[in-house]
Short mmCIF file of C-alpha atoms in Angstrom, two decimals:
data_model
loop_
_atom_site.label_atom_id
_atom_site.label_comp_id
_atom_site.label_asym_id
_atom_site.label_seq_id
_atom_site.Cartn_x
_atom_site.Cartn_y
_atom_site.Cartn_z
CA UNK A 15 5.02 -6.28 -7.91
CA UNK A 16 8.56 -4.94 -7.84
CA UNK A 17 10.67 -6.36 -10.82
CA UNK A 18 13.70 -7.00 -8.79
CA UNK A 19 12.27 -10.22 -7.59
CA UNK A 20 14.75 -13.22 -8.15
CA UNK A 21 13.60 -14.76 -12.02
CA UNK A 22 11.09 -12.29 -12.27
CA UNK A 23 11.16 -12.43 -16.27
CA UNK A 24 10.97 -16.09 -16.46
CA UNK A 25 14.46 -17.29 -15.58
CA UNK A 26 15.58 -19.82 -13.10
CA UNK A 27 18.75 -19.50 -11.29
CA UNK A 28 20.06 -22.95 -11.24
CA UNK A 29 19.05 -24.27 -7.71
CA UNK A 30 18.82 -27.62 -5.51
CA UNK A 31 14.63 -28.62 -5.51
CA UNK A 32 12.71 -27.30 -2.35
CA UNK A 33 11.48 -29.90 0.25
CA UNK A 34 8.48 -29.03 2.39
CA UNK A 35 10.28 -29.15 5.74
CA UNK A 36 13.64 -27.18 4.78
CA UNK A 37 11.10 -24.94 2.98
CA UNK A 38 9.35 -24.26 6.28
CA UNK A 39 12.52 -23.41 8.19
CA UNK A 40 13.54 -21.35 5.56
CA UNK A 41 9.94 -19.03 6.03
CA UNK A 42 10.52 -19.29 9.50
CA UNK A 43 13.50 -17.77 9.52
CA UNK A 44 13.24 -14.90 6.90
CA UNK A 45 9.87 -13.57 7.50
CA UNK A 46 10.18 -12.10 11.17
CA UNK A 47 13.70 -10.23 11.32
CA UNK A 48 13.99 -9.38 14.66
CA UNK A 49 15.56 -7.03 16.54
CA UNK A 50 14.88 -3.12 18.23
CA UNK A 51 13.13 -0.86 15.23
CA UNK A 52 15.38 1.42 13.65
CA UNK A 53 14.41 1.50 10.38
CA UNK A 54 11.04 2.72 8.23
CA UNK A 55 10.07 3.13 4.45
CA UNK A 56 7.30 3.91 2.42
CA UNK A 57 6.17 2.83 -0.93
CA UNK A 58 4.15 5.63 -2.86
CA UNK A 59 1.66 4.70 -6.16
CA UNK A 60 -0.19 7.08 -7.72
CA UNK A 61 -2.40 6.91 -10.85
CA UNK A 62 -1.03 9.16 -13.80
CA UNK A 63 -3.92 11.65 -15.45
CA UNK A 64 -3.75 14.54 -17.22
CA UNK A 65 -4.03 18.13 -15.45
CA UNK A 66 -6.79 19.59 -17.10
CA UNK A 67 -8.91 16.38 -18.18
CA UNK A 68 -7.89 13.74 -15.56
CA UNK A 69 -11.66 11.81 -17.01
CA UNK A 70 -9.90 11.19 -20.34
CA UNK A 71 -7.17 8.44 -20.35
CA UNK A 72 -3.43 9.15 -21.15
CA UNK A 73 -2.03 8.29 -24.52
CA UNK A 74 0.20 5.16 -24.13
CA UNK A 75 3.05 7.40 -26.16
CA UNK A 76 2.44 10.83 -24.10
CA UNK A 77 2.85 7.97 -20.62
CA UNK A 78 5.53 6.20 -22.38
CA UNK A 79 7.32 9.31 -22.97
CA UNK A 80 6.62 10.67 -19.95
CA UNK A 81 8.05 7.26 -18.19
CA UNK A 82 11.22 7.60 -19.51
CA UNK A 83 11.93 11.33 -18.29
CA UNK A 84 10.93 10.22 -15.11
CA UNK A 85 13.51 7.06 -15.70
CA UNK A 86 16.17 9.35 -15.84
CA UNK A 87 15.53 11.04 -12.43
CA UNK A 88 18.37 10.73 -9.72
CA UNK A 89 16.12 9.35 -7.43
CA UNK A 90 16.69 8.05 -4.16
CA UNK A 91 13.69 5.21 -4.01
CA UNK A 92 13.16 2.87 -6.34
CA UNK A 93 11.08 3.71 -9.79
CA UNK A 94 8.62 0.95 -10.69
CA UNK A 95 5.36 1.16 -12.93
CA UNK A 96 2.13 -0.83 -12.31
CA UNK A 97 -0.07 -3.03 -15.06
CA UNK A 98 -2.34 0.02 -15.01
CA UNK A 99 0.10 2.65 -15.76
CA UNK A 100 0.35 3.67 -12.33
CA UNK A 101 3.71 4.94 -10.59
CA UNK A 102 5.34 3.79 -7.64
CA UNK A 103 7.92 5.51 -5.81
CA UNK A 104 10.00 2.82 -2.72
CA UNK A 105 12.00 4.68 -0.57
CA UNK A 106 15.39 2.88 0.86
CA UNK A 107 15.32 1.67 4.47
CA UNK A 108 15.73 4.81 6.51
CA UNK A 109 17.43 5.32 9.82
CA UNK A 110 14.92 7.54 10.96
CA UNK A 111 11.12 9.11 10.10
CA UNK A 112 12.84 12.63 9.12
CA UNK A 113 15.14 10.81 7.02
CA UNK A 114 12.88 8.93 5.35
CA UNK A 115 10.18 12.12 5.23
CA UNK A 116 13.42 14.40 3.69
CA UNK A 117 14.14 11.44 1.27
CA UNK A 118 10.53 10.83 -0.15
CA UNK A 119 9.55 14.57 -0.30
CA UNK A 120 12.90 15.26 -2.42
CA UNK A 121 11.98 12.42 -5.29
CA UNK A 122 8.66 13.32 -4.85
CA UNK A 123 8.81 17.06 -5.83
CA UNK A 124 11.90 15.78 -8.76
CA UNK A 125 8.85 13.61 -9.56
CA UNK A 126 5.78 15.81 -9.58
CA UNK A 127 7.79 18.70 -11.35
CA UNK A 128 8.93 16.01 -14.14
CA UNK A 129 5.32 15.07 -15.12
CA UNK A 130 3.77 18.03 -14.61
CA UNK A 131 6.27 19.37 -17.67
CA UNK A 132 4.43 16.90 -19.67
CA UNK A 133 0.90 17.79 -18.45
CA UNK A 134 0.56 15.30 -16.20
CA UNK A 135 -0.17 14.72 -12.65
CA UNK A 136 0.26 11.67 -9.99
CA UNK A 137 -3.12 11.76 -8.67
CA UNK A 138 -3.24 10.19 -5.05
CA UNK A 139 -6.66 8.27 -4.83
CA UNK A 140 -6.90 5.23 -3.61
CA UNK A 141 -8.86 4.28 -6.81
CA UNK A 142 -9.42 5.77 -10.38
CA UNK A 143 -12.36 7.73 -10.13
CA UNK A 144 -13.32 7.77 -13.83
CA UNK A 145 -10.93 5.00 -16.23
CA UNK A 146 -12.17 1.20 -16.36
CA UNK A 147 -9.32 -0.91 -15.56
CA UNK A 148 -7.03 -1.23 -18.70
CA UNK A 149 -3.19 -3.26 -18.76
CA UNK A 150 -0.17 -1.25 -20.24
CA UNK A 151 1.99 -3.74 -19.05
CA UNK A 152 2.03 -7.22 -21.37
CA UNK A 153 4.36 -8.53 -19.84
CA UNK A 154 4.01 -12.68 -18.87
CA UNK A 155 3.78 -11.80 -15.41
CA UNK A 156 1.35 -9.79 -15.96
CA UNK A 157 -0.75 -11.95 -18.26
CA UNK A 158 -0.52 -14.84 -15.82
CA UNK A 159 -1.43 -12.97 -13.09
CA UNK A 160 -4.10 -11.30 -14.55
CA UNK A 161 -5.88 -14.98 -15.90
CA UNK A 162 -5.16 -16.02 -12.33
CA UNK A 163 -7.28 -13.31 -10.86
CA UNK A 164 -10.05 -13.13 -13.56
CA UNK A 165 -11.16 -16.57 -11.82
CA UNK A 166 -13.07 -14.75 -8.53
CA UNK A 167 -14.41 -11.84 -10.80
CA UNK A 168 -13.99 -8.04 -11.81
CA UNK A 169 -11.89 -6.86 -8.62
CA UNK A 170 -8.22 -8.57 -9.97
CA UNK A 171 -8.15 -6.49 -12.84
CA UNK A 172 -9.12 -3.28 -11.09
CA UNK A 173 -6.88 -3.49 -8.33
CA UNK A 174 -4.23 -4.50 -10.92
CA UNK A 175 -4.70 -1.39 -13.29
CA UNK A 176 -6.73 1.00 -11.39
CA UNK A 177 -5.97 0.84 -7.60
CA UNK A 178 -2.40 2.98 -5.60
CA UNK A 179 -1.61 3.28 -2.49
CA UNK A 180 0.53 4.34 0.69
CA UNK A 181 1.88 1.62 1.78
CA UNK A 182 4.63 1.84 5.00
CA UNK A 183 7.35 -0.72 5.92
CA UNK A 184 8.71 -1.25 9.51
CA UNK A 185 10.90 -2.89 11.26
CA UNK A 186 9.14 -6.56 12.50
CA UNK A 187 10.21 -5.77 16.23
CA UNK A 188 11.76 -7.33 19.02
CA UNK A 189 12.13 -10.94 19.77
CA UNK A 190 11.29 -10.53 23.38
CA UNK A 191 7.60 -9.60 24.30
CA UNK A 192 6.57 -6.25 25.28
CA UNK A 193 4.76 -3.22 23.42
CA UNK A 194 7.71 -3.47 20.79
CA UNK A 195 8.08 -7.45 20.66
CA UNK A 196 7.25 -8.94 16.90
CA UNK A 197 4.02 -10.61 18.12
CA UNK A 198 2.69 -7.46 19.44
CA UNK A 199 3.38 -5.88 16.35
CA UNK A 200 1.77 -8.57 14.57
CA UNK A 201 -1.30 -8.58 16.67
CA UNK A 202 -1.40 -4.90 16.63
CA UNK A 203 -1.28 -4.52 12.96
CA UNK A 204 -4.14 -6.50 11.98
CA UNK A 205 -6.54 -4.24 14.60
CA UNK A 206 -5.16 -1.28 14.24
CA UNK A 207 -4.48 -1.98 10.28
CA UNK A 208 -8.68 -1.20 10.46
CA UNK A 209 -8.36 2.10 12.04
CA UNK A 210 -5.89 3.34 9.13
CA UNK A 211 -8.20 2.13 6.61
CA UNK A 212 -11.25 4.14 8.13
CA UNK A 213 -8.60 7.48 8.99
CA UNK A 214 -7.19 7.43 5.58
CA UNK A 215 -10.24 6.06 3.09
CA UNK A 216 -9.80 8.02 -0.02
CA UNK A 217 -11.40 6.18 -2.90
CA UNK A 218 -15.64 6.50 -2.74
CA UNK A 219 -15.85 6.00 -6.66
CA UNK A 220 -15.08 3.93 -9.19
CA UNK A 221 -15.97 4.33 -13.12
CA UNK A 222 -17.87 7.56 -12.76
CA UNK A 223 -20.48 6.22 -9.97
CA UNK A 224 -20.48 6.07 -6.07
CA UNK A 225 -19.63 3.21 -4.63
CA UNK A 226 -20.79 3.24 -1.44
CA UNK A 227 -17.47 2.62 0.15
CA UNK A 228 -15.07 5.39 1.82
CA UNK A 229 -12.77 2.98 0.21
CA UNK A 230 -13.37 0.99 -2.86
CA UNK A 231 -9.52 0.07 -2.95
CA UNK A 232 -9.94 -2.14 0.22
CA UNK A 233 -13.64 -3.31 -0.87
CA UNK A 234 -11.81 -4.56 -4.40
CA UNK A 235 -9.47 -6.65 -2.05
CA UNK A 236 -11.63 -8.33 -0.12
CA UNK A 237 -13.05 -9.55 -3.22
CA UNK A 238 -9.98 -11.01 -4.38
CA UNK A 239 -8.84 -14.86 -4.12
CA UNK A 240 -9.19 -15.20 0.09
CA UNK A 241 -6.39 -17.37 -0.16
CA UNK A 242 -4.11 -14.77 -2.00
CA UNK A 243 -5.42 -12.15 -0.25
CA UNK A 244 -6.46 -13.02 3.60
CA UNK A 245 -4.07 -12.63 7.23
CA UNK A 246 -3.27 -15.99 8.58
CA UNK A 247 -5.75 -17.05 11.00
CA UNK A 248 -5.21 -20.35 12.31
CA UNK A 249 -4.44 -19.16 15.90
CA UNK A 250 -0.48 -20.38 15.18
CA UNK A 251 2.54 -18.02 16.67
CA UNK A 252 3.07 -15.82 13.60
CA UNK A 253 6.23 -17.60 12.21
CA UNK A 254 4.30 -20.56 11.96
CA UNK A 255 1.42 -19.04 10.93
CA UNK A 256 2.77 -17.54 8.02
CA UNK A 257 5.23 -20.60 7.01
CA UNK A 258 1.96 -22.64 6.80
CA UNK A 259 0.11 -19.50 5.07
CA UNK A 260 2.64 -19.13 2.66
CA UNK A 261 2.57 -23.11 1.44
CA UNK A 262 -1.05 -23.76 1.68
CA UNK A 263 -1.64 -20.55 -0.83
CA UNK A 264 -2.14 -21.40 -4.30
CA UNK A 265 0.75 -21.05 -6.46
CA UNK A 266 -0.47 -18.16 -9.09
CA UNK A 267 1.86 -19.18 -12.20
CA UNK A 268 5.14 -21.18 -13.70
CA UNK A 269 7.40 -19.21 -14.56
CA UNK A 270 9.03 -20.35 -18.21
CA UNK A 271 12.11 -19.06 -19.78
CA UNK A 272 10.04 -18.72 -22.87
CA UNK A 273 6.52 -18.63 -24.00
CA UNK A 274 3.34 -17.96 -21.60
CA UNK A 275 3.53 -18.90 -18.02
CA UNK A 276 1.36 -21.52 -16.94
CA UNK A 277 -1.40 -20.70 -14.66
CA UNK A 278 -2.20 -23.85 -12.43
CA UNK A 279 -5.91 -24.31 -10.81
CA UNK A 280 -6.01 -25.02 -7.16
CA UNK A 281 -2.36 -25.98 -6.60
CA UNK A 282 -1.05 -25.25 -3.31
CA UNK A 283 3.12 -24.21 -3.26
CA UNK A 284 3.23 -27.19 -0.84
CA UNK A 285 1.79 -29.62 -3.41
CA UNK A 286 4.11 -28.26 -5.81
CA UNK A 287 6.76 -29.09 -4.00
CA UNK A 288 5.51 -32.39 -3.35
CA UNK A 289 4.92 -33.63 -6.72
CA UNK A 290 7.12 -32.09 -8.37
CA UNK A 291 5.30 -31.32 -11.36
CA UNK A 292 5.87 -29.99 -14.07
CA UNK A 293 8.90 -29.08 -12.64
CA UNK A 294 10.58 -29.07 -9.07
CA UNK A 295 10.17 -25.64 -7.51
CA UNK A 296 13.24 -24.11 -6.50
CA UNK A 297 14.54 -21.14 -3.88
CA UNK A 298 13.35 -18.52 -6.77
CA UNK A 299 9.92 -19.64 -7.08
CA UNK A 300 9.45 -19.35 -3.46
CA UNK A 301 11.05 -15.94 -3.82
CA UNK A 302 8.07 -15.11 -6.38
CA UNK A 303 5.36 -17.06 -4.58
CA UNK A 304 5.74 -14.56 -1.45
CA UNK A 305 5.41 -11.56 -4.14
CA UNK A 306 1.87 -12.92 -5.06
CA UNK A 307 0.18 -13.18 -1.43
CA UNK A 308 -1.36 -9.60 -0.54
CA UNK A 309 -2.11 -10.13 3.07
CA UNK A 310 -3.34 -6.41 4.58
CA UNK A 311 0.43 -7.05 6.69
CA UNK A 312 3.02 -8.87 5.04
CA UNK A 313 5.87 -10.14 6.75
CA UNK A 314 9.06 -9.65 4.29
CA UNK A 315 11.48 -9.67 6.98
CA UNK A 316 10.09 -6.11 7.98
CA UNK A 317 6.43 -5.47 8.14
CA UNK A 318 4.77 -4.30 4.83
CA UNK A 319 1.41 -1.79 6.17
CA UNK A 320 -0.72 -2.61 2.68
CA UNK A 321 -4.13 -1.07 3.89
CA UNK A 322 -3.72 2.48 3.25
CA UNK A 323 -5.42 4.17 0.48
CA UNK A 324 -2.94 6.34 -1.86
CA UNK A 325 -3.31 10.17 -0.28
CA UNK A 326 -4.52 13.33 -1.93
CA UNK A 327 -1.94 16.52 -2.41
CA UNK A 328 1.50 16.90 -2.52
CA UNK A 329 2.28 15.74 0.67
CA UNK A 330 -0.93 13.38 1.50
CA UNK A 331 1.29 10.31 1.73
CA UNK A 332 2.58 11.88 5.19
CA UNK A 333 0.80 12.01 7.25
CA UNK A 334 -0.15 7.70 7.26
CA UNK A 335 4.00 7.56 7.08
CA UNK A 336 3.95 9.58 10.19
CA UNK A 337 1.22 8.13 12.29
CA UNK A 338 1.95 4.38 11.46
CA UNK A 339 5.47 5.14 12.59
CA UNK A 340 4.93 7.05 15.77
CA UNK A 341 1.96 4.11 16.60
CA UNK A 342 4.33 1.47 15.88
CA UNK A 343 8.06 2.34 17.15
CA UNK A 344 7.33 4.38 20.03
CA UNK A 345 6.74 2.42 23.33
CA UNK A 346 4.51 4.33 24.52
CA UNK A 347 2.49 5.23 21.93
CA UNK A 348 2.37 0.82 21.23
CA UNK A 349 1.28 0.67 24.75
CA UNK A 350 -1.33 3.02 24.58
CA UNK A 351 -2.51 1.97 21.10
CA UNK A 352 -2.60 -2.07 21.84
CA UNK A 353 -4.93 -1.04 25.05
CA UNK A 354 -7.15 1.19 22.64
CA UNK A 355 -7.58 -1.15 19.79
CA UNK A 356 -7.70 -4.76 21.74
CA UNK A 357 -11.35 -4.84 22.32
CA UNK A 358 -11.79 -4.06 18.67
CA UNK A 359 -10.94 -7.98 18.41
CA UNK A 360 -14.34 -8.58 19.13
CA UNK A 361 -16.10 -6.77 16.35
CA UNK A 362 -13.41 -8.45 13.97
CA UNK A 363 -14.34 -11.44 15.40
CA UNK A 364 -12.95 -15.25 14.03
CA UNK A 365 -12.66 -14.03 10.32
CA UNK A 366 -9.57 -13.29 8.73
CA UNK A 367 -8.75 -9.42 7.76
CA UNK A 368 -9.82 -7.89 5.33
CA UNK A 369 -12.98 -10.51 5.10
CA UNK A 370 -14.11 -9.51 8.77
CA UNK A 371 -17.05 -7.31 10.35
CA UNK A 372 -14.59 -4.73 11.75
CA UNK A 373 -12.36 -4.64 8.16
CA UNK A 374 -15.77 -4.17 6.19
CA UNK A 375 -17.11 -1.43 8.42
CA UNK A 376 -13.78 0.51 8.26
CA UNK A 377 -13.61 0.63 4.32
CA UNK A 378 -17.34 1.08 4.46
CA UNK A 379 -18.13 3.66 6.85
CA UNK A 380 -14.75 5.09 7.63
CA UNK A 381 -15.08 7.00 10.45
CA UNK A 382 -18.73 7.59 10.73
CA UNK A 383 -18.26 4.08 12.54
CA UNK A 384 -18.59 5.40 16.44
CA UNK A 385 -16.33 2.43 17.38
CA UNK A 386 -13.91 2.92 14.78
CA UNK A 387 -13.91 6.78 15.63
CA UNK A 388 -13.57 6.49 19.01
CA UNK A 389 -10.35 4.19 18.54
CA UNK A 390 -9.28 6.75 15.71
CA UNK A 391 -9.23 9.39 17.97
CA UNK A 392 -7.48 7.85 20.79
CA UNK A 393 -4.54 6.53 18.10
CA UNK A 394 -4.23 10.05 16.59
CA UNK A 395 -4.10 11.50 19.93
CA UNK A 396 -1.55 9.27 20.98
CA UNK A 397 0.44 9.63 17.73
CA UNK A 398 1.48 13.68 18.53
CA UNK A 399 3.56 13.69 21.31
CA UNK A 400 5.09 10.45 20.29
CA UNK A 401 6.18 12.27 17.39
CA UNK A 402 8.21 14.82 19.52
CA UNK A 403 9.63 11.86 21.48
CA UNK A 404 10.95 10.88 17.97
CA UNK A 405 12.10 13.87 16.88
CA UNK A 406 9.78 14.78 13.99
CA UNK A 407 9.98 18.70 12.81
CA UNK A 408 7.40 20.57 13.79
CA UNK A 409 6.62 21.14 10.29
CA UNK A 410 5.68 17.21 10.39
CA UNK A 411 3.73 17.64 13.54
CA UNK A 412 1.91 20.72 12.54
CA UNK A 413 0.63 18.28 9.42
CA UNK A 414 -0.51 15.47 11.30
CA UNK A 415 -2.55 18.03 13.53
CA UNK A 416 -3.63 19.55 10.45
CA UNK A 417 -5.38 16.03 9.30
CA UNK A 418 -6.13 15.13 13.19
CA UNK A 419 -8.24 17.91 12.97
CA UNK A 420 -9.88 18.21 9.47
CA UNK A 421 -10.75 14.44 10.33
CA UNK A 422 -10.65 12.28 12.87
CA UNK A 423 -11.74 14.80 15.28
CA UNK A 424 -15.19 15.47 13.18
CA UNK A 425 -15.37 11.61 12.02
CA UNK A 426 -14.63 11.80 8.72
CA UNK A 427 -12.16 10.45 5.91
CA UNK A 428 -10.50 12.09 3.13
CA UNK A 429 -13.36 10.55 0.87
CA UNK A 430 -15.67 12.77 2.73
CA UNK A 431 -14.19 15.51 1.09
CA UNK A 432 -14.41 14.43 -2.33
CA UNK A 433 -16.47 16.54 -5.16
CA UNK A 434 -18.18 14.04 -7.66
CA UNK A 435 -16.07 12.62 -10.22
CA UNK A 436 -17.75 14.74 -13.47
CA UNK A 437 -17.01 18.07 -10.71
CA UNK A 438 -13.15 17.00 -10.36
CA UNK A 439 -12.75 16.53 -14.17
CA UNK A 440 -14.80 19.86 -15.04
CA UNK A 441 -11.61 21.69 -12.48
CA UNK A 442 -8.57 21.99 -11.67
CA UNK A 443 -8.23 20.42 -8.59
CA UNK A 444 -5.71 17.81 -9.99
CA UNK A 445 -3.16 20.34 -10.58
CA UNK A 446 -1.40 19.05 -7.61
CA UNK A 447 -0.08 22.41 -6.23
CA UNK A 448 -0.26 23.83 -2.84
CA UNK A 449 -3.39 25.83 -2.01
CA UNK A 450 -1.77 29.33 -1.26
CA UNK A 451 -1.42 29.93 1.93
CA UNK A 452 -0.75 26.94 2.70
CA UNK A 453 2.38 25.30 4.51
CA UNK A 454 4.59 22.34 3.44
CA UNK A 455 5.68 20.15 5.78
CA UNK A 456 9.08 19.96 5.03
CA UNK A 457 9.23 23.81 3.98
CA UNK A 458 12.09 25.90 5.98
CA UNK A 459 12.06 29.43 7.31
CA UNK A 460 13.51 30.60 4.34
CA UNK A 461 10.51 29.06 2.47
CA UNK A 462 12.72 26.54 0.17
CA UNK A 463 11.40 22.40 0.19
CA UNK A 464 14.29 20.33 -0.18
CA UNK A 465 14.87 18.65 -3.56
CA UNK A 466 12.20 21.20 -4.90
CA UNK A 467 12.70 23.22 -8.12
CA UNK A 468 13.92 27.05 -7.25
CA UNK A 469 11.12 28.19 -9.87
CA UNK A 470 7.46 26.06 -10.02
CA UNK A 471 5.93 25.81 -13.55
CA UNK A 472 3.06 25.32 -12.39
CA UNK A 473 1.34 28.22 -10.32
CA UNK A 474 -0.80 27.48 -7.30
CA UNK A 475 -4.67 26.63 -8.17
CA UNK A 476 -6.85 27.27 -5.60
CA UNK A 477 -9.02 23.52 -4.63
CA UNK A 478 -12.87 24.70 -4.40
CA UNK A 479 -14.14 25.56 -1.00
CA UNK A 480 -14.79 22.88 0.91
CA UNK A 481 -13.39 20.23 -1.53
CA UNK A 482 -9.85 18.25 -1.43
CA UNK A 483 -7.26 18.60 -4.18
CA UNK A 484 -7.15 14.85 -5.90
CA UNK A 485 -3.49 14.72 -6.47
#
């Protein structure tokens, strides 16, 4: 949802008409850049509420107001802002995990310091405990978008407005095979894609009632338009795959220079481009098409990790950055992982992700799943010492521990962990600060976090025993 999408607001760059075939070299060729992995990013939402009443909803003019201090940030990562009011934070490509880790925690500290002046706090959940999905954003994007969704239900709307997440970006691999080639990766995302969900569920609620998921977030997008929403599944090498994915997906809207966007019923991007009508598609409505398919991996070049519920606490989004990368770029860690995770292909089954039996059970059960726990604990295992091997601090290492432990080692989720929603609003636990006595991953001998403010306005609260801090 990034508004720095070719013709995002409407306008056409003048362009020759697509044809199907050219169209499906073109997907071919940008949607699996290969090479060795060097690079990783991260892409950080969070849900805006305010410190001491995080059950009430935020003024539009104490957000808007809000926004715009945070606007004028010197950020490194990108600054966007969701339908729902939410916030999301992109990092630039990084050449490492510590420089993408120093990076984030700077602009997220400039971040958390600039809304907590205002009262507020980014509250990592993977869903909004207590609001009812409500749009901010009226924008024709966003209008179109949201009548395309309303057609299979509720769930468009709240993932729209009342959903955030971690999500991390890697590099799509090698071309040759091997634990680092691009259809390893591929393969190796979609099973072990599962295994995140269950390890990081954070979202049990939604509205002010249990939901009887560890996370809603990934319930809410199974519900969503299978065609929008879905993994390719048609047994295809993944270029193919995902060229034919991409043009057999409905087209969501028209973009128009002025006026509403049309919203078209059952029309397939490769029927567009076939008849033509109302008007030829061009190279920017491809652009935009791709921006509207939320596969749990997306292929943008790089590989887009889109199952991981948004984190609780300062530093939640971490420790998923940290494991997902040390899974993913370290040989042996892939090696290890693939062998762990390959038999779950037979709970998953013929079903695409997220609408399979080992995708449901993950954002179900989390990790009272045995299966799912016993792969968990392999991964995170695995994920430590390939984190040395990359040269993570040992402030990074001592986190992921830190959550290996709390966790995965007792089969449980961060959702586990959360009071009721009427408890959290009746605290403080959304204060966002560090419990004392607590580390921070990126903190130095001399105690100072890089980026962070020399003086905190807000002092430490203490999260109740036994309970997470939300934000």
């Amino acid at each position: 949802m990034a508004p720095d999408i070719p013709g995002a607001t409407g306008s056409r760059p003048a362009a020759d008409p697509l044809d199907v075939t050219g169209t499906e070299d073109l997907l071919r060729g940008i949607c699996f850049k290969t090479g060795p992995p060097r690079t990783v990013g991260v892409e950080l939402e969070w849900l805006i509420h305010d410190r001491e009443r995080p059950d009430l909803p935020v003024g539009r003019e104490r957000l808007d107001s809000a926004f715009d201090a945070v606007r004028a940030l010197d950020l490194s990562a990108a600054l966007t802002f969701e339908p729902g009011g939410q916030l999301e934070l992109s990092s630039q490509p990084a050449g490492s995990l510590m420089e993408c880790v120093e990076t984030t925690a700077a602009d997220v500290a400039a971040l958390r310091a600039c809304l907590g002046a205002a009262g507020l706090a980014p509250v990592g959940l993977g869903v909004d405990p207590w609001q009812a999905p409500r749009r901010r954003l009226r924008e024709p994007r966003y209008e179109a978008m949201e009548a395309a969704l309303d057609r299979t239900g509720p769930a468009g709307r709240a993932m729209m407005c009342t959903s955030a997440s971690v999500q991390v970006c890697l590099d799509a691999g090698e071309e040759e095979p091997g634990p680092l080639g691009y259809g390893r990766r591929w393969q190796l995302a979609h099973l072990l894609g599962a295994v995140l969900v269950a390890a990081f569920a954070n979202s049990p609620f939604q509205q002010g009632r249990r939901t009887g998921w560890r996370s809603t977030r990934q319930a809410l997008w199974a519900e969503l338009d299978p065609g929008r929403t879905l993994a390719p599944v048609d047994g295809r090498l993944p270029r193919e795959a995902w060229a034919a994915h991409v043009l057999d997906s409905t087209v969501m809207c028209i973009r128009r220079d002025t006026g509403p966007w049309e919203v078209p019923e059952g029309l397939t991007f490769r029927e567009w481009i076939r008849t033509g009508a109302p008007r030829p598609p061009v190279r920017a409505d491809l652009d935009y098409h791709l921006t509207t398919l939320f596969p749990p991996v997306r292929p943008r070049g790089h590989l887009e990790l889109r199952m991981i519920d948004a984190q609780s606490g300062p530093d939640g989004w971490l420790v998923p950055l940290a494991v997902a990368t040390a899974l993913f770029d370290d040989p042996e860690a892939a090696e290890t992982v693939y062998r762990l995770v390959k038999p779950l292909a037979e709970t998953a089954g013929s079903a695409a992700a997220p609408r399979n039996p080992l995708w449901e059970r993950a954002a179900r059960d989390g990790l009272s799943d045995p299966e799912l726990r016993t792969a968990a604990t392999g991964c995170f295992a695995a994920a430590l010492p390939a984190l040395e091997r990359m040269g993570a601090s040992q402030a990074v290492r001592d986190t992921v521990a830190a959550f290996t432990d709390r966790y995965v080692a007792r089969g449980r989720c961060p959702a586990d962990d959360l009071p009721e929603p009427g408890d959290v609003a009746a605290s403080a636990l959304l204060a966002g600060a560090d419990a004392p006595g607590t580390s921070h991953p990126l903190r130095s001998a001399s105690g100072s976090v890089p980026g962070t403010p020399a003086t905190d306005p807000h002092p430490d609260l203490p999260p109740r025993p036994g309970k997470a801090a939300s934000a």
